[in-house]
Tab-separated table of N, CA, C and O and ligand atoms in Angstrom:
chain	number	residue	atom	x	y	z
A	1	MET	N	116.050	91.301	109.146
A	1	MET	CA	115.452	91.267	107.829
A	1	MET	C	114.012	90.631	107.916
A	1	MET	O	113.235	90.765	106.984
A	2	LYS	N	113.744	89.886	109.031
A	2	LYS	CA	112.446	89.192	109.015
A	2	LYS	C	111.354	90.291	109.017
A	2	LYS	O	110.330	90.184	108.250
A	3	THR	N	111.538	91.342	109.776
A	3	THR	CA	110.481	92.378	109.873
A	3	THR	C	110.325	93.019	108.455
A	3	THR	O	109.276	93.280	107.918
A	4	LEU	N	111.513	93.299	107.849
A	4	LEU	CA	111.399	93.936	106.527
A	4	LEU	C	110.605	92.989	105.568
A	4	LEU	O	109.823	93.515	104.728
A	5	SER	N	110.877	91.679	105.540
A	5	SER	CA	110.251	90.859	104.703
A	5	SER	C	108.716	90.801	104.900
A	5	SER	O	107.948	90.814	103.931
A	6	LEU	N	108.318	90.911	106.131
A	6	LEU	CA	106.838	90.968	106.437
A	6	LEU	C	106.281	92.287	105.869
A	6	LEU	O	105.237	92.311	105.379
A	7	THR	N	107.023	93.311	106.081
A	7	THR	CA	106.571	94.582	105.496
A	7	THR	C	106.399	94.550	103.993
A	7	THR	O	105.385	94.986	103.532
A	8	LEU	N	107.392	93.959	103.384
A	8	LEU	CA	107.184	93.834	101.838
A	8	LEU	C	106.011	92.885	101.516
A	8	LEU	O	105.340	93.289	100.580
A	9	ALA	N	105.836	91.899	102.309
A	9	ALA	CA	104.656	90.953	102.008
A	9	ALA	C	103.438	91.812	102.180
A	9	ALA	O	102.481	91.628	101.240
A	10	ALA	N	103.357	92.554	103.189
A	10	ALA	CA	102.092	93.296	103.362
A	10	ALA	C	101.907	94.403	102.222
A	10	ALA	O	100.879	94.492	101.754
A	11	LEU	N	103.045	94.946	101.865
A	11	LEU	CA	102.957	95.920	100.670
A	11	LEU	C	102.453	95.209	99.542
A	11	LEU	O	101.600	95.704	98.733
A	12	VAL	N	103.045	94.029	99.194
A	12	VAL	CA	102.565	93.268	97.982
A	12	VAL	C	101.075	92.921	98.085
A	12	VAL	O	100.359	93.104	97.051
A	13	ALA	N	100.592	92.551	99.281
A	13	ALA	CA	99.220	92.230	99.419
A	13	ALA	C	98.355	93.508	99.142
A	13	ALA	O	97.386	93.398	98.443
A	14	MET	N	98.809	94.602	99.717
A	14	MET	CA	97.991	95.895	99.534
A	14	MET	C	98.015	96.207	98.004
A	14	MET	O	96.972	96.609	97.570
A	15	THR	N	99.175	96.102	97.455
A	15	THR	CA	99.331	96.427	96.029
A	15	THR	C	98.316	95.643	95.153
A	15	THR	O	97.626	96.172	94.300
A	16	GLY	N	98.302	94.352	95.478
A	16	GLY	CA	97.386	93.519	94.636
A	16	GLY	C	95.960	93.876	94.805
A	16	GLY	O	95.221	93.680	93.801
A	17	LEU	N	95.567	94.377	96.031
A	17	LEU	CA	94.155	94.590	96.188
A	17	LEU	C	93.744	96.083	95.633
A	17	LEU	O	92.745	96.291	95.130
A	18	ALA	N	94.712	97.000	95.849
A	18	ALA	CA	94.340	98.446	95.709
A	18	ALA	C	94.989	99.186	94.572
A	18	ALA	O	94.523	100.167	94.190
A	19	ALA	N	96.069	98.694	94.076
A	19	ALA	CA	96.932	99.455	93.272
A	19	ALA	C	96.291	99.956	91.998
A	19	ALA	O	96.328	101.071	91.631
A	20	CYS	N	95.668	99.066	91.318
A	20	CYS	CA	95.479	99.220	89.851
A	20	CYS	C	94.228	99.978	89.653
A	20	CYS	O	94.016	100.340	88.501
A	21	ASP	N	93.268	100.226	90.601
A	21	ASP	CA	92.262	101.072	90.287
A	21	ASP	C	92.515	102.465	90.709
A	21	ASP	O	91.752	103.354	90.658
A	22	ARG	N	93.794	102.725	91.055
A	22	ARG	CA	94.128	104.089	91.485
A	22	ARG	C	94.815	104.781	90.375
A	22	ARG	O	95.783	104.177	89.745
A	23	LYS	N	94.353	105.883	89.900
A	23	LYS	CA	94.990	106.653	88.865
A	23	LYS	C	96.247	107.311	89.487
A	23	LYS	O	96.532	107.307	90.759
A	24	THR	N	96.955	107.964	88.622
A	24	THR	CA	98.199	108.610	89.121
A	24	THR	C	97.951	109.545	90.175
A	24	THR	O	96.936	110.384	90.091
A	25	GLU	N	98.627	109.537	91.269
A	25	GLU	CA	98.426	110.373	92.374
A	25	GLU	C	99.240	111.640	92.196
A	25	GLU	O	100.062	111.736	91.366
A	26	ALA	N	98.966	112.532	93.125
A	26	ALA	CA	99.825	113.702	93.244
A	26	ALA	C	101.260	113.219	93.506
A	26	ALA	O	101.410	112.369	94.320
A	27	PRO	N	102.158	113.807	92.827
A	27	PRO	CA	103.536	113.310	93.051
A	27	PRO	C	103.994	113.388	94.570
A	27	PRO	O	103.669	114.429	95.203
A	28	ALA	N	104.540	112.371	94.997
A	28	ALA	CA	105.078	112.330	96.302
A	28	ALA	C	106.598	112.788	96.223
A	28	ALA	O	107.166	112.765	95.197
A	29	ALA	N	107.031	113.138	97.359
A	29	ALA	CA	108.538	113.589	97.338
A	29	ALA	C	109.341	112.320	96.989
A	29	ALA	O	109.064	111.262	97.398
A	30	PRO	N	110.248	112.540	96.110
A	30	PRO	CA	111.141	111.485	95.632
A	30	PRO	C	111.885	110.881	96.924
A	30	PRO	O	112.380	111.624	97.683
A	31	ALA	N	111.617	109.608	97.042
A	31	ALA	CA	112.259	108.943	98.267
A	31	ALA	C	113.495	108.095	97.806
A	31	ALA	O	113.487	107.535	96.763
A	32	ALA	N	114.466	108.097	98.629
A	32	ALA	CA	115.597	107.301	98.348
A	32	ALA	C	115.152	105.891	98.430
A	32	ALA	O	114.553	105.360	99.412
A	33	SER	N	115.414	105.143	97.333
A	33	SER	CA	114.884	103.744	97.375
A	33	SER	C	115.836	102.762	97.790
A	33	SER	O	115.537	101.612	98.092
A	34	ALA	N	117.109	103.091	97.888
A	34	ALA	CA	118.093	102.159	98.229
A	34	ALA	C	118.089	101.980	99.836
A	34	ALA	O	118.117	102.895	100.518
A	35	PRO	N	117.853	100.768	100.294
A	35	PRO	CA	117.843	100.477	101.692
A	35	PRO	C	119.258	100.766	102.277
A	35	PRO	O	120.271	100.407	101.693
A	36	ALA	N	119.172	101.472	103.388
A	36	ALA	CA	120.564	101.821	103.986
A	36	ALA	C	121.073	100.596	104.673
A	36	ALA	O	120.424	99.984	105.533
A	37	ALA	N	122.216	100.096	104.299
A	37	ALA	CA	122.798	98.878	104.811
A	37	ALA	C	123.129	99.197	106.350
A	37	ALA	O	123.645	100.255	106.678
A	38	GLY	N	122.773	98.292	107.180
A	38	GLY	CA	123.104	98.361	108.554
A	38	GLY	C	122.260	99.276	109.341
A	38	GLY	O	122.530	99.639	110.446
A	39	ASN	N	121.181	99.746	108.612
A	39	ASN	CA	120.314	100.669	109.253
A	39	ASN	C	118.841	100.268	109.153
A	39	ASN	O	117.891	101.027	108.851
A	40	ASP	N	118.634	98.995	109.264
A	40	ASP	CA	117.243	98.420	109.024
A	40	ASP	C	116.135	99.029	109.831
A	40	ASP	O	115.020	99.054	109.406
A	41	MET	N	116.502	99.473	111.009
A	41	MET	CA	115.410	99.922	111.888
A	41	MET	C	114.915	101.326	111.650
A	41	MET	O	113.794	101.628	111.749
A	42	ALA	N	115.663	102.083	110.989
A	42	ALA	CA	115.420	103.533	110.751
A	42	ALA	C	114.249	103.592	109.790
A	42	ALA	O	114.258	103.224	108.674
A	43	GLY	N	113.174	104.228	110.256
A	43	GLY	CA	112.051	104.576	109.307
A	43	GLY	C	111.233	103.322	108.866
A	43	GLY	O	110.391	103.495	108.023
A	44	MET	N	111.489	102.179	109.474
A	44	MET	CA	110.888	100.975	108.961
A	44	MET	C	109.316	101.110	109.023
A	44	MET	O	108.648	100.719	108.193
A	45	ASP	N	108.828	101.602	110.216
A	45	ASP	CA	107.399	101.628	110.329
A	45	ASP	C	106.761	102.832	109.669
A	45	ASP	O	105.568	102.898	109.476
A	46	MET	N	107.541	103.801	109.368
A	46	MET	CA	107.041	105.080	108.772
A	46	MET	C	106.858	104.966	107.279
A	46	MET	O	105.962	105.501	106.748
A	47	ALA	N	107.843	104.359	106.606
A	47	ALA	CA	107.860	104.318	105.187
A	47	ALA	C	108.246	102.943	104.713
A	47	ALA	O	109.435	102.667	104.770
A	48	PRO	N	107.333	102.138	104.311
A	48	PRO	CA	107.702	100.871	103.782
A	48	PRO	C	108.653	100.999	102.566
A	48	PRO	O	108.578	101.958	101.823
A	49	ALA	N	109.607	100.138	102.531
A	49	ALA	CA	110.571	100.241	101.476
A	49	ALA	C	109.944	100.223	100.061
A	49	ALA	O	108.954	99.451	99.882
A	50	ASP	N	110.424	100.998	99.234
A	50	ASP	CA	109.882	100.890	97.829
A	50	ASP	C	110.262	99.644	97.213
A	50	ASP	O	111.356	99.062	97.574
A	51	LYS	N	109.490	99.276	96.233
A	51	LYS	CA	109.745	98.001	95.625
A	51	LYS	C	109.951	98.300	94.095
A	51	LYS	O	109.153	99.098	93.539
A	52	MET	N	110.791	97.627	93.476
A	52	MET	CA	111.033	97.854	92.027
A	52	MET	C	110.422	96.686	91.179
A	52	MET	O	110.325	95.569	91.663
A	53	ALA	N	109.969	97.048	90.065
A	53	ALA	CA	109.344	96.019	89.193
A	53	ALA	C	109.617	96.377	87.711
A	53	ALA	O	109.960	97.584	87.477
A	54	LYS	N	109.642	95.463	86.832
A	54	LYS	CA	109.770	95.713	85.441
A	54	LYS	C	108.456	95.325	84.609
A	54	LYS	O	107.897	94.437	85.054
A	55	GLY	N	108.223	96.149	83.579
A	55	GLY	CA	107.079	95.855	82.848
A	55	GLY	C	107.333	96.095	81.314
A	55	GLY	O	108.329	96.787	80.965
A	56	VAL	N	106.334	95.697	80.523
A	56	VAL	CA	106.349	96.103	79.149
A	56	VAL	C	104.893	96.465	78.795
A	56	VAL	O	103.970	95.995	79.347
A	57	GLY	N	104.841	97.367	77.667
A	57	GLY	CA	103.509	97.759	77.341
A	57	GLY	C	103.578	98.669	76.161
A	57	GLY	O	104.581	98.813	75.492
A	58	VAL	N	102.396	99.384	75.895
A	58	VAL	CA	102.335	100.320	74.874
A	58	VAL	C	101.865	101.568	75.363
A	58	VAL	O	100.975	101.776	76.186
A	59	VAL	N	102.500	102.744	74.887
A	59	VAL	CA	102.194	104.060	75.454
A	59	VAL	C	100.813	104.411	74.827
A	59	VAL	O	100.658	104.430	73.647
A	60	LYS	N	99.961	104.895	75.685
A	60	LYS	CA	98.651	105.297	75.271
A	60	LYS	C	98.421	106.780	75.442
A	60	LYS	O	97.678	107.363	74.667
A	61	ALA	N	99.063	107.385	76.401
A	61	ALA	CA	98.938	108.808	76.542
A	61	ALA	C	100.136	109.348	77.262
A	61	ALA	O	100.771	108.686	78.018
A	62	ILE	N	100.474	110.640	77.008
A	62	ILE	CA	101.633	111.275	77.607
A	62	ILE	C	101.201	112.664	78.093
A	62	ILE	O	100.513	113.387	77.266
A	63	ASP	N	101.492	113.011	79.316
A	63	ASP	CA	101.208	114.412	79.682
A	63	ASP	C	102.527	114.948	80.304
A	63	ASP	O	102.856	114.670	81.478
A	64	LYS	N	103.325	115.577	79.517
A	64	LYS	CA	104.583	116.027	79.904
A	64	LYS	C	104.531	117.089	80.966
A	64	LYS	O	105.276	117.095	82.005
A	65	ALA	N	103.496	117.962	80.920
A	65	ALA	CA	103.373	118.961	81.920
A	65	ALA	C	103.051	118.441	83.308
A	65	ALA	O	103.536	118.971	84.284
A	66	ALA	N	102.206	117.448	83.325
A	66	ALA	CA	101.833	116.772	84.572
A	66	ALA	C	102.889	115.758	85.011
A	66	ALA	O	102.829	115.378	86.172
A	67	GLY	N	103.736	115.367	84.097
A	67	GLY	CA	104.634	114.243	84.420
A	67	GLY	C	103.977	112.936	84.584
A	67	GLY	O	104.261	112.196	85.553
A	68	THR	N	103.051	112.545	83.672
A	68	THR	CA	102.458	111.321	83.745
A	68	THR	C	102.462	110.633	82.342
A	68	THR	O	102.555	111.239	81.271
A	69	ILE	N	102.337	109.240	82.379
A	69	ILE	CA	102.239	108.500	81.197
A	69	ILE	C	101.214	107.439	81.390
A	69	ILE	O	101.131	106.865	82.573
A	70	THR	N	100.426	107.216	80.347
A	70	THR	CA	99.442	106.109	80.489
A	70	THR	C	99.959	104.953	79.626
A	70	THR	O	100.324	105.074	78.493
A	71	LEU	N	100.039	103.801	80.293
A	71	LEU	CA	100.556	102.551	79.617
A	71	LEU	C	99.509	101.477	79.652
A	71	LEU	O	99.003	101.243	80.598
A	72	ASP	N	99.373	100.808	78.427
A	72	ASP	CA	98.648	99.582	78.406
A	72	ASP	C	99.669	98.447	78.622
A	72	ASP	O	100.418	98.030	77.775
A	73	HIS	N	99.791	98.063	79.944
A	73	HIS	CA	100.909	97.218	80.285
A	73	HIS	C	100.497	95.778	80.362
A	73	HIS	O	99.269	95.450	80.724
A	74	GLU	N	101.440	94.891	80.171
A	74	GLU	CA	101.224	93.445	80.321
A	74	GLU	C	101.205	93.253	81.854
A	74	GLU	O	101.587	94.050	82.663
A	75	ALA	N	100.908	91.927	82.251
A	75	ALA	CA	100.971	91.624	83.638
A	75	ALA	C	102.291	91.898	84.289
A	75	ALA	O	103.318	91.707	83.629
A	76	ILE	N	102.323	92.389	85.528
A	76	ILE	CA	103.555	92.662	86.249
A	76	ILE	C	103.531	91.794	87.445
A	76	ILE	O	103.051	92.285	88.535
A	77	PRO	N	104.059	90.571	87.474
A	77	PRO	CA	103.945	89.743	88.601
A	77	PRO	C	104.621	90.319	89.844
A	77	PRO	O	104.176	90.082	90.958
A	78	GLN	N	105.711	91.113	89.612
A	78	GLN	CA	106.429	91.653	90.769
A	78	GLN	C	105.514	92.618	91.608
A	78	GLN	O	105.755	92.882	92.784
A	79	ALA	N	104.475	93.194	90.863
A	79	ALA	CA	103.651	94.139	91.515
A	79	ALA	C	102.257	93.427	91.850
A	79	ALA	O	101.444	94.004	92.509
A	80	GLY	N	102.039	92.243	91.395
A	80	GLY	CA	100.766	91.503	91.588
A	80	GLY	C	99.673	92.112	90.665
A	80	GLY	O	98.510	91.961	90.999
A	81	TRP	N	100.089	92.739	89.528
A	81	TRP	CA	99.168	93.327	88.711
A	81	TRP	C	98.812	92.542	87.426
A	81	TRP	O	99.719	92.016	86.815
A	82	PRO	N	97.549	92.396	87.105
A	82	PRO	CA	97.197	91.865	85.799
A	82	PRO	C	97.465	92.843	84.704
A	82	PRO	O	97.840	93.982	84.973
A	83	ALA	N	97.380	92.506	83.458
A	83	ALA	CA	97.474	93.457	82.357
A	83	ALA	C	96.410	94.457	82.415
A	83	ALA	O	95.212	94.081	82.811
A	84	MET	N	96.682	95.679	82.155
A	84	MET	CA	95.786	96.802	82.185
A	84	MET	C	96.268	98.099	81.666
A	84	MET	O	97.475	98.236	81.420
A	85	THR	N	95.327	99.030	81.494
A	85	THR	CA	95.847	100.396	81.081
A	85	THR	C	95.743	101.275	82.363
A	85	THR	O	94.657	101.250	82.995
A	86	MET	N	96.823	101.947	82.692
A	86	MET	CA	96.768	102.769	83.798
A	86	MET	C	97.848	103.913	83.729
A	86	MET	O	98.759	103.860	82.890
A	87	GLY	N	97.745	104.927	84.565
A	87	GLY	CA	98.643	106.047	84.504
A	87	GLY	C	99.704	105.830	85.510
A	87	GLY	O	99.513	105.264	86.627
A	88	PHE	N	100.928	106.428	85.205
A	88	PHE	CA	102.059	106.370	86.115
A	88	PHE	C	102.607	107.802	86.191
A	88	PHE	O	102.600	108.531	85.241
A	89	LYS	N	103.254	108.050	87.286
A	89	LYS	CA	104.119	109.209	87.417
A	89	LYS	C	105.446	108.955	86.638
A	89	LYS	O	105.851	107.782	86.610
A	90	ILE	N	105.964	109.974	86.020
A	90	ILE	CA	107.143	109.771	85.344
A	90	ILE	C	107.966	111.135	85.320
A	90	ILE	O	107.292	112.191	85.189
A	91	ALA	N	109.189	111.191	85.388
A	91	ALA	CA	109.959	112.369	85.244
A	91	ALA	C	109.784	112.895	83.842
A	91	ALA	O	110.054	112.072	82.903
A	92	PRO	N	109.426	114.095	83.617
A	92	PRO	CA	109.205	114.600	82.216
A	92	PRO	C	110.333	114.390	81.223
A	92	PRO	O	110.096	114.111	80.077
A	93	ALA	N	111.540	114.416	81.801
A	93	ALA	CA	112.711	114.175	80.925
A	93	ALA	C	112.711	112.760	80.182
A	93	ALA	O	113.149	112.556	79.089
A	94	LEU	N	112.129	111.843	81.016
A	94	LEU	CA	112.006	110.485	80.378
A	94	LEU	C	111.019	110.371	79.242
A	94	LEU	O	111.037	109.417	78.492
A	95	LEU	N	110.192	111.423	79.096
A	95	LEU	CA	109.132	111.311	78.111
A	95	LEU	C	109.710	111.668	76.729
A	95	LEU	O	109.060	111.472	75.758
A	96	ASP	N	110.908	112.299	76.666
A	96	ASP	CA	111.505	112.738	75.393
A	96	ASP	C	111.659	111.587	74.404
A	96	ASP	O	111.589	111.845	73.234
A	97	GLY	N	111.928	110.440	74.868
A	97	GLY	CA	112.305	109.268	74.035
A	97	GLY	C	111.202	108.385	73.569
A	97	GLY	O	111.481	107.401	72.885
A	98	VAL	N	109.963	108.744	73.969
A	98	VAL	CA	108.912	107.805	73.671
A	98	VAL	C	107.703	108.653	73.124
A	98	VAL	O	107.555	109.798	73.391
A	99	ALA	N	106.827	108.025	72.323
A	99	ALA	CA	105.662	108.551	71.740
A	99	ALA	C	104.537	107.681	71.922
A	99	ALA	O	104.711	106.385	72.016
A	100	ILE	N	103.305	108.279	71.750
A	100	ILE	CA	102.085	107.503	71.856
A	100	ILE	C	102.170	106.320	70.761
A	100	ILE	O	102.504	106.613	69.601
A	101	GLY	N	101.861	105.105	71.120
A	101	GLY	CA	101.924	103.990	70.167
A	101	GLY	C	103.167	103.192	70.355
A	101	GLY	O	103.217	102.097	69.772
A	102	ASP	N	104.217	103.659	70.936
A	102	ASP	CA	105.406	102.979	71.059
A	102	ASP	C	105.241	101.763	71.952
A	102	ASP	O	104.581	101.818	73.065
A	103	HIS	N	105.930	100.608	71.610
A	103	HIS	CA	105.969	99.484	72.479
A	103	HIS	C	107.331	99.772	73.342
A	103	HIS	O	108.327	99.990	72.819
A	104	VAL	N	107.103	99.644	74.627
A	104	VAL	CA	108.116	100.067	75.512
A	104	VAL	C	108.406	98.985	76.656
A	104	VAL	O	107.511	98.258	76.993
A	105	ALA	N	109.621	99.012	77.172
A	105	ALA	CA	109.989	98.275	78.377
A	105	ALA	C	110.247	99.379	79.395
A	105	ALA	O	110.827	100.452	79.116
A	106	PHE	N	109.768	99.104	80.644
A	106	PHE	CA	109.953	100.158	81.676
A	106	PHE	C	110.265	99.606	83.073
A	106	PHE	O	109.944	98.451	83.293
A	107	ASP	N	110.844	100.376	83.861
A	107	ASP	CA	111.063	100.028	85.266
A	107	ASP	C	110.178	100.789	86.139
A	107	ASP	O	109.940	102.020	85.830
A	108	LEU	N	109.671	100.215	87.164
A	108	LEU	CA	108.686	100.896	88.042
A	108	LEU	C	109.269	100.939	89.503
A	108	LEU	O	109.887	99.913	89.881
A	109	LYS	N	109.013	102.031	90.146
A	109	LYS	CA	109.233	102.091	91.602
A	109	LYS	C	107.796	102.084	92.222
A	109	LYS	O	106.912	102.936	91.904
A	110	LEU	N	107.490	101.101	93.056
A	110	LEU	CA	106.213	101.020	93.640
A	110	LEU	C	106.278	101.616	95.128
A	110	LEU	O	107.105	101.176	95.916
A	111	HIS	N	105.322	102.503	95.316
A	111	HIS	CA	105.343	103.101	96.672
A	111	HIS	C	103.884	103.353	97.092
A	111	HIS	O	103.112	103.954	96.298
A	112	ASP	N	103.444	102.772	98.156
A	112	ASP	CA	102.033	102.941	98.687
A	112	ASP	C	101.062	102.598	97.551
A	112	ASP	O	100.003	103.237	97.342
A	113	GLY	N	101.384	101.531	96.852
A	113	GLY	CA	100.372	101.053	95.714
A	113	GLY	C	100.393	101.865	94.410
A	113	GLY	O	99.606	101.528	93.536
A	114	ALA	N	101.139	102.906	94.423
A	114	ALA	CA	101.248	103.633	93.177
A	114	ALA	C	102.570	103.441	92.482
A	114	ALA	O	103.537	103.144	93.176
A	115	GLY	N	102.601	103.458	91.220
A	115	GLY	CA	103.858	103.194	90.483
A	115	GLY	C	104.319	104.404	89.857
A	115	GLY	O	103.634	105.332	89.314
A	116	GLU	N	105.766	104.606	89.917
A	116	GLU	CA	106.439	105.694	89.131
A	116	GLU	C	107.408	105.001	88.187
A	116	GLU	O	108.113	104.152	88.555
A	117	VAL	N	107.315	105.450	86.892
A	117	VAL	CA	108.214	104.892	85.946
A	117	VAL	C	109.575	105.591	86.182
A	117	VAL	O	109.612	106.855	86.140
A	118	THR	N	110.642	104.842	86.313
A	118	THR	CA	111.922	105.310	86.641
A	118	THR	C	112.880	105.177	85.447
A	118	THR	O	113.999	105.842	85.448
A	119	ALA	N	112.430	104.393	84.428
A	119	ALA	CA	113.208	104.175	83.216
A	119	ALA	C	112.298	103.630	82.170
A	119	ALA	O	111.367	102.894	82.508
A	120	ILE	N	112.454	103.995	80.963
A	120	ILE	CA	111.578	103.544	79.871
A	120	ILE	C	112.399	103.636	78.565
A	120	ILE	O	113.227	104.452	78.321
A	121	SER	N	112.170	102.536	77.698
A	121	SER	CA	112.844	102.517	76.453
A	121	SER	C	111.979	101.804	75.447
A	121	SER	O	111.219	100.913	75.814
A	122	LYS	N	112.137	102.107	74.184
A	122	LYS	CA	111.386	101.483	73.076
A	122	LYS	C	111.921	100.051	72.904
A	122	LYS	O	113.197	99.822	73.238
A	123	ARG	N	111.067	99.247	72.517
A	123	ARG	CA	111.507	97.814	72.298
A	123	ARG	C	111.057	97.269	70.997
A	123	ARG	O	110.395	97.999	70.306
B	201	CU	CU1	98.305	98.341	86.379
């Protein structure tokens, strides 16, 4: 687990430096986010483990066709992000329950400095 911890620390450092000036990227293939128990070595150097974070914010824009949402989010310490407005990838089905102007709570999956909203609800 020591190596994994270092990998996560490096990811956090990269996220803090680079994440938030990046707009939503082209969707990456959905990756299994659950670490495989007892299989720590597999893929460790090829794909840093995804990291989960929670945030709250206000919906600023929705693009269902593109599968993106723009959120004016409060600071997300788990990602090392200050408050800002930025775009996220999101499954289009998740957009059915929210509208522009809604105050929302959301879960994020962080991967390579980009965030994907994996759950969202009005608050
Ligand atoms: Cu941000």
